[in-house]
């Protein structure tokens, strides 16, 4: 029995550690398969010995039986809201207000961080264990969502005491935002539509709906995540600054958005960083709707105090809205490179998030019918990142009776060929493989930046090349000469020469870009990269079978097969593409024309690649920050504490307790010279 208890404890510790690496630090050390094996082993042991299951076991994150209703939780410290700002002037006014209130203020800074668009949640830890989780509610009383919060893998069930961290407080109320990543939200909606359930309007609603489930087993299946941004009550260590507090939360195992948390001294720096976050908002995996500016010094926060609903020491700088109201002038159809007919709404131009929007996609006939979208309708348009703007809904109260219903054409509007709709698909496609619209679109994709990257070959030139019959397929581009190009409208000899040079230059490319350029259905840049990484040579991809491609998890000792990230549908599409003789002919012609796609192989691997290093004591040769960069450059990782998965402990001058731990765990210890020579520095 003692052995079983030890095994369970050991597995729990391992799983907790790897959970933290994966969900909190976004830096996993082991493969998913290895993690699953630990998890299954623990589940088995607990099933055989139910008396040994503890509430903090990682297996207990699957939810519990449904509640009748949520009970209420009173917040010890009210959960306030934030005042909003919308312009640079609002930011400078905020700064002036603070300086005025503080009078002869001591030197102070601001922190700026992204404002997540999710649901505010408070996690109460008593002696390091999660006891209660609640929603914000009206700020004073929220709902008890403890069982639901426990299913969120980035919410630790117990706090961890790290070597550098402050002692865990007897009581900690950590606050943050629970959200759903955009991609997970989209996948969830697809599943809901498949099951005839209404889709969620946005990731925030999806997060809120998932968190307010009386049955936490439902919540457990929803991919929720959490970032902490502050605290309520705390007994124990104090902090001087907001930044220090965030560091401590992270050291105790809570997830904070450290990479995007910035300290700014000048208010101009604050404004610049707010704009920077707005510029890169589309690069986040989740939606952010603003930046939160906070006075960094906690003493000054206390001095500034609060108004009735919001603190005086913080401001939410709200980004420009991504939705606007406008009118549809007319609806027509575009033919894409796969022959798909997409209805497009031409709009009265409107500024959304700093971009002038003139058109929005209506996706397909079903979408038009479901939303009852008509020509001349007043509509709400949404633009999210780089994706094509779309109609969120019709403002029906603005209808005059003159609006026209729209029905998709029965023939391709470009070539007149019949269109078909495959069973189970909503998309209508043109049946003519020589349809000039399809060919132009394929060519546009082929020359685009992420593909063959032929600079200067714009839409207008492509249209002329195709309409004059000079280019019928991709390979024809490589037969063009300066004399051909100067025949086109508005092309002088100089730009013709440049274009020929750009075409020539594109011949040398990477395998991933070439595969992407082919325009295989479902193969975007990412999938193309996965294929190139796995197969290294074009012939290998051409010969790959569905079994070689589609990722299937092994069970027990059988290894995983296929390529992680590639599903059955993509695999089928790749195989079908290379089985088509006309595609193969085009590829052969491209290769004969001199196109040379090459896999980019990593440089000779360093002995440090894939290894986890921990450092104790100080190094003579460089500061810690440089050590980290250097290790990363060589493909290794710098971890903060010694564990069984540490590969090397580097012992500098006056090593600390990590040295003993490394010895206990038989982790090899390197001195500074040995370390430098391993990195190729000596
Ligand atoms: S600080 C008293 N920081 O925005 C200050 N809030 O509009 C407490 N939010 O209820 C909030 N990201 O749910 C803070 N980095 C962040 C945030 C953030 C999102 C939410 C939070 C709050 C709401 C106020």
XYZ file of C-alpha atoms in Angstrom, residues 106-501:
396
model
C 7.452 60.990 -5.645
C 8.897 59.325 -8.646
C 6.394 56.764 -9.932
C 5.663 54.596 -12.947
C 2.718 53.052 -14.714
C 2.179 49.462 -15.734
C 0.371 48.786 -18.995
C -1.090 45.409 -19.951
C -3.665 44.018 -22.362
C -7.320 44.132 -21.347
C -8.716 40.688 -21.970
C -12.289 40.439 -23.165
C -13.664 37.720 -20.925
C -15.258 37.266 -17.531
C -13.812 38.605 -14.261
C -13.236 35.873 -11.695
C -11.883 35.774 -8.142
C -9.980 32.760 -6.860
C -9.656 32.415 -3.089
C -6.703 30.383 -1.842
C -6.628 29.441 1.816
C -3.258 28.133 2.984
C -2.380 27.609 -0.667
C -5.477 25.573 -1.613
C -8.180 26.851 -3.915
C -11.256 27.101 -1.684
C -13.716 29.307 -3.571
C -13.978 30.755 -7.060
C -16.602 33.348 -7.867
C -17.771 35.658 -10.629
C -17.737 39.412 -10.186
C -21.528 39.715 -9.999
C -22.454 43.253 -8.982
C -18.955 43.811 -7.597
C -19.989 43.026 -4.021
C -21.678 39.650 -4.345
C -20.913 37.129 -7.071
C -21.804 33.548 -7.882
C -19.979 30.523 -6.552
C -18.438 28.825 -9.581
C -15.815 26.805 -7.700
C -16.474 23.441 -9.391
C -16.387 25.123 -12.775
C -13.168 27.054 -12.124
C -11.509 23.831 -10.990
C -11.913 22.416 -14.487
C -9.764 25.212 -15.970
C -6.312 23.776 -16.387
C -4.485 27.087 -15.954
C -6.128 27.552 -12.538
C -3.874 25.819 -9.996
C -5.724 23.820 -7.344
C -2.835 24.459 -4.984
C -0.229 27.203 -5.032
C 3.426 26.309 -5.314
C 6.253 27.616 -3.215
C 9.179 28.355 -5.492
C 12.690 29.015 -4.315
C 12.720 32.669 -5.398
C 9.104 33.347 -4.473
C 7.675 34.958 -1.372
C 6.009 32.611 1.140
C 2.487 31.571 0.195
C 0.007 33.759 2.104
C -2.556 32.229 4.480
C -5.254 33.979 2.444
C -4.939 35.107 -1.159
C -7.690 36.435 -3.368
C -6.336 36.369 -6.891
C -8.346 38.110 -9.577
C -8.275 37.758 -13.297
C -10.101 37.186 -16.514
C -11.405 33.852 -17.733
C -11.546 33.758 -21.521
C -11.690 31.461 -24.516
C -9.086 31.583 -27.275
C -10.477 32.702 -30.622
C -9.673 29.465 -32.412
C -11.237 27.335 -29.663
C -14.312 29.557 -29.785
C -14.663 29.040 -33.521
C -14.244 25.278 -33.186
C -16.834 25.215 -30.396
C -19.318 27.090 -32.585
C -18.798 24.693 -35.483
C -19.534 21.797 -33.125
C -22.626 23.561 -31.802
C -23.943 24.198 -35.302
C -23.370 20.523 -36.151
C -25.485 19.621 -33.138
C -28.196 22.146 -34.040
C -27.339 24.376 -31.081
C -27.202 28.173 -31.434
C -23.625 29.452 -31.821
C -22.167 31.913 -29.292
C -21.980 35.477 -30.578
C -18.370 36.027 -29.465
C -15.634 34.447 -27.317
C -16.702 36.452 -24.269
C -20.240 35.068 -24.386
C -18.816 31.598 -24.917
C -16.584 32.004 -21.836
C -19.419 33.423 -19.727
C -21.844 30.713 -20.860
C -19.314 27.994 -20.137
C -18.496 29.364 -16.713
C -22.148 29.653 -15.700
C -22.965 25.989 -16.230
C -24.674 24.281 -13.353
C -23.102 21.071 -14.587
C -19.348 21.479 -14.285
C -18.818 18.427 -16.498
C -19.979 20.651 -19.348
C -17.531 23.383 -18.332
C -14.729 20.803 -18.226
C -15.229 20.190 -21.946
C -14.954 23.890 -22.801
C -11.441 25.185 -23.490
C -11.294 28.001 -20.948
C -8.190 29.786 -19.838
C -7.321 32.404 -17.246
C -4.891 35.273 -16.779
C -4.592 36.925 -13.363
C -4.205 40.706 -13.158
C -4.579 41.613 -9.528
C -5.494 40.689 -5.970
C -8.274 41.370 -3.499
C -7.476 40.548 0.107
C -4.120 39.085 1.048
C -2.694 38.177 4.411
C 1.012 37.675 4.481
C 3.617 39.226 2.237
C 3.230 42.791 1.122
C 4.414 44.243 -2.165
C 5.735 47.630 -3.156
C 4.470 47.568 -6.697
C 1.838 46.149 -8.989
C 4.632 44.581 -11.042
C 6.109 42.818 -8.031
C 2.664 41.517 -7.129
C 2.199 40.089 -10.629
C 5.602 38.398 -10.370
C 4.588 36.812 -7.081
C 1.294 35.568 -8.517
C 3.309 33.928 -11.258
C 5.796 32.445 -8.833
C 2.941 30.910 -6.871
C 1.793 29.164 -10.032
C -0.934 31.502 -11.273
C -0.947 32.525 -14.916
C -0.150 36.159 -15.716
C 0.478 37.798 -19.060
C 4.106 38.670 -18.300
C 5.336 39.058 -21.881
C 2.897 41.921 -22.461
C 3.130 43.608 -19.077
C 5.254 46.721 -19.383
C 6.481 49.360 -16.975
C 6.399 52.884 -18.426
C 7.880 56.014 -16.871
C 6.526 58.718 -19.148
C 2.893 59.087 -20.108
C 4.002 59.326 -23.757
C 5.513 55.888 -23.346
C 2.186 54.680 -21.911
C 0.284 56.000 -24.935
C 2.813 54.502 -27.354
C 2.510 51.090 -25.735
C -1.306 51.267 -25.749
C -1.168 51.951 -29.500
C 1.362 49.201 -29.977
C -0.975 46.714 -28.267
C -3.800 47.935 -30.484
C -1.599 47.449 -33.561
C -0.771 43.884 -32.601
C -4.168 42.966 -31.159
C -4.723 40.474 -33.970
C -1.586 38.590 -33.052
C -3.064 37.548 -29.715
C -4.644 34.105 -29.515
C -7.560 35.714 -27.663
C -9.559 38.898 -27.987
C -8.321 42.010 -26.261
C -10.483 45.105 -26.278
C -8.098 47.590 -24.741
C -5.066 48.228 -22.557
C -5.201 48.725 -18.788
C -2.968 51.442 -17.360
C -2.234 51.233 -13.615
C -0.107 53.275 -11.221
C 2.672 50.848 -10.344
C 3.348 51.929 -6.727
C 0.803 50.307 -4.413
C 1.218 52.988 -1.733
C 0.225 55.608 -4.272
C -2.718 53.474 -5.408
C -3.923 53.483 -1.795
C -3.440 57.262 -1.572
C -5.411 57.841 -4.754
C -8.258 55.602 -3.616
C -11.404 55.078 -5.607
C -14.575 56.639 -6.902
C -17.841 54.781 -6.410
C -17.257 52.049 -9.015
C -13.671 52.440 -10.213
C -10.217 53.118 -8.806
C -8.599 56.496 -9.502
C -5.257 54.815 -10.158
C -6.275 52.893 -13.277
C -7.643 53.584 -16.734
C -8.895 51.183 -19.405
C -7.828 52.554 -22.781
C -10.433 51.069 -25.115
C -9.436 50.129 -28.650
C -11.433 51.286 -31.630
C -14.593 49.270 -32.068
C -14.586 46.473 -34.566
C -18.299 46.806 -35.353
C -20.072 49.600 -37.215
C -23.433 50.203 -38.809
C -23.755 50.852 -42.552
C -25.927 49.991 -45.575
C -25.687 47.341 -48.282
C -25.738 48.958 -51.719
C -25.900 45.692 -53.657
C -25.004 42.036 -53.419
C -23.033 40.079 -56.013
C -20.952 36.936 -56.283
C -17.196 36.317 -56.385
C -15.620 33.171 -57.769
C -12.620 31.916 -55.798
C -9.672 29.764 -56.818
C -11.460 26.553 -55.875
C -14.526 27.631 -57.870
C -16.464 28.527 -54.714
C -19.125 31.166 -55.332
C -19.160 33.617 -52.426
C -21.857 36.249 -52.117
C -20.398 39.672 -51.319
C -22.169 42.746 -49.961
C -21.021 46.083 -51.400
C -21.376 48.643 -48.644
C -21.590 52.350 -48.139
C -17.928 52.772 -47.083
C -17.416 52.883 -43.319
C -14.365 53.238 -41.059
C -13.928 50.257 -38.742
C -10.938 50.099 -36.440
C -9.016 52.545 -38.648
C -9.694 50.767 -41.961
C -12.149 51.840 -44.658
C -14.485 48.907 -45.262
C -16.360 48.746 -48.574
C -17.291 45.102 -48.828
C -18.305 42.265 -46.542
C -18.570 38.562 -47.179
C -21.979 36.958 -46.819
C -20.393 33.462 -46.823
C -23.173 31.477 -48.561
C -26.882 31.308 -49.340
C -27.712 29.688 -46.000
C -26.108 32.544 -44.118
C -28.056 35.079 -46.230
C -31.324 33.270 -45.565
C -30.645 32.656 -41.884
C -29.805 36.309 -41.217
C -32.363 37.463 -43.785
C -29.888 39.839 -45.415
C -31.303 41.932 -48.304
C -29.950 44.566 -50.673
C -30.397 48.101 -49.222
C -30.573 46.702 -45.661
C -28.939 48.613 -42.799
C -26.505 46.165 -41.226
C -23.951 45.813 -38.435
C -20.555 44.961 -39.883
C -17.728 43.377 -37.946
C -14.054 43.399 -38.787
C -11.811 41.199 -36.683
C -8.136 41.345 -37.510
C -7.104 40.301 -40.953
C -10.257 38.333 -41.587
C -12.702 39.593 -44.194
C -15.403 41.848 -42.722
C -18.773 40.170 -42.242
C -22.363 41.075 -41.508
C -23.245 40.418 -37.874
C -26.933 41.222 -38.226
C -29.548 43.273 -40.003
C -31.057 46.287 -38.239
C -34.604 45.326 -39.138
C -36.138 48.396 -37.531
C -34.552 50.463 -40.335
C -36.305 48.577 -43.144
C -38.360 50.715 -45.528
C -39.941 47.979 -47.628
C -37.720 48.733 -50.647
C -35.115 46.092 -49.730
C -34.555 43.238 -52.215
C -34.127 39.588 -51.302
C -31.091 37.957 -52.876
C -30.813 34.492 -54.393
C -27.517 32.978 -55.552
C -27.219 32.494 -59.336
C -27.715 29.044 -60.884
C -24.729 29.535 -63.206
C -21.193 30.845 -62.698
C -21.408 34.614 -63.213
C -17.952 34.635 -64.826
C -17.930 31.706 -67.271
C -21.595 30.723 -67.374
C -20.909 27.097 -66.439
C -23.300 25.184 -64.239
C -22.754 25.297 -60.509
C -23.050 22.374 -58.121
C -23.547 21.931 -54.426
C -22.146 18.714 -53.011
C -24.271 16.804 -50.535
C -23.530 17.950 -47.009
C -21.757 21.148 -48.177
C -23.164 24.645 -48.093
C -20.808 25.978 -50.743
C -21.806 26.233 -54.395
C -18.972 25.715 -56.883
C -18.411 26.502 -60.553
C -17.893 23.201 -62.425
C -15.551 24.543 -65.114
C -11.872 23.968 -64.284
C -10.928 26.457 -67.005
C -13.132 29.201 -65.575
C -11.065 32.351 -65.947
C -11.999 33.587 -62.470
C -10.698 30.383 -60.891
C -7.458 30.583 -62.832
C -6.882 34.252 -61.999
C -7.491 33.584 -58.318
C -5.129 30.584 -58.336
C -2.464 32.703 -59.989
C -2.953 35.496 -57.447
C -2.487 32.975 -54.663
C 0.554 31.428 -56.366
C 2.421 34.740 -56.623
C 1.361 36.066 -53.191
C 3.838 36.930 -50.466
C 3.539 33.772 -48.352
C 3.714 31.658 -51.525
C 6.149 32.236 -54.434
C 6.413 35.897 -53.472
C 6.672 37.377 -56.981
C 6.942 41.063 -56.307
C 5.110 43.414 -58.685
C 2.796 40.826 -60.245
C -0.444 42.507 -59.214
C -4.087 41.589 -59.857
C -4.368 43.804 -62.945
C -1.369 42.260 -64.691
C -2.583 38.769 -63.840
C -6.021 39.585 -65.303
C -4.431 40.785 -68.545
C -2.073 37.815 -68.784
C -4.983 35.438 -68.416
C -7.454 37.358 -70.615
C -4.928 37.534 -73.455
C -4.261 33.823 -73.119
C -0.590 34.405 -72.236
C -0.812 32.473 -68.949
C -3.159 29.526 -68.529
C -1.477 27.852 -65.598
C 1.233 28.670 -63.054
C 4.104 27.184 -65.048
C 3.364 29.564 -67.958
C 4.615 32.432 -65.786
C 8.133 31.077 -66.112
C 7.999 31.198 -69.958
C 7.246 34.927 -70.017
C 9.792 37.306 -71.508
C 10.261 41.066 -71.403
C 8.878 41.320 -74.961
C 5.623 39.675 -73.845
C 5.140 41.915 -70.845
C 5.683 45.223 -72.649
C 2.651 44.375 -74.791
C 0.457 44.741 -71.704
C -1.247 48.016 -70.757
C 0.792 50.398 -68.647
C 3.927 48.255 -68.545
C 7.147 49.915 -69.594
C 10.359 48.096 -70.354
C 11.878 48.898 -66.969
C 9.042 47.396 -64.943
C 8.812 44.450 -67.363
C 12.483 43.735 -66.691
C 11.954 44.004 -62.959
C 9.044 41.622 -63.155
C 11.020 39.041 -65.117
C 13.746 39.340 -62.502
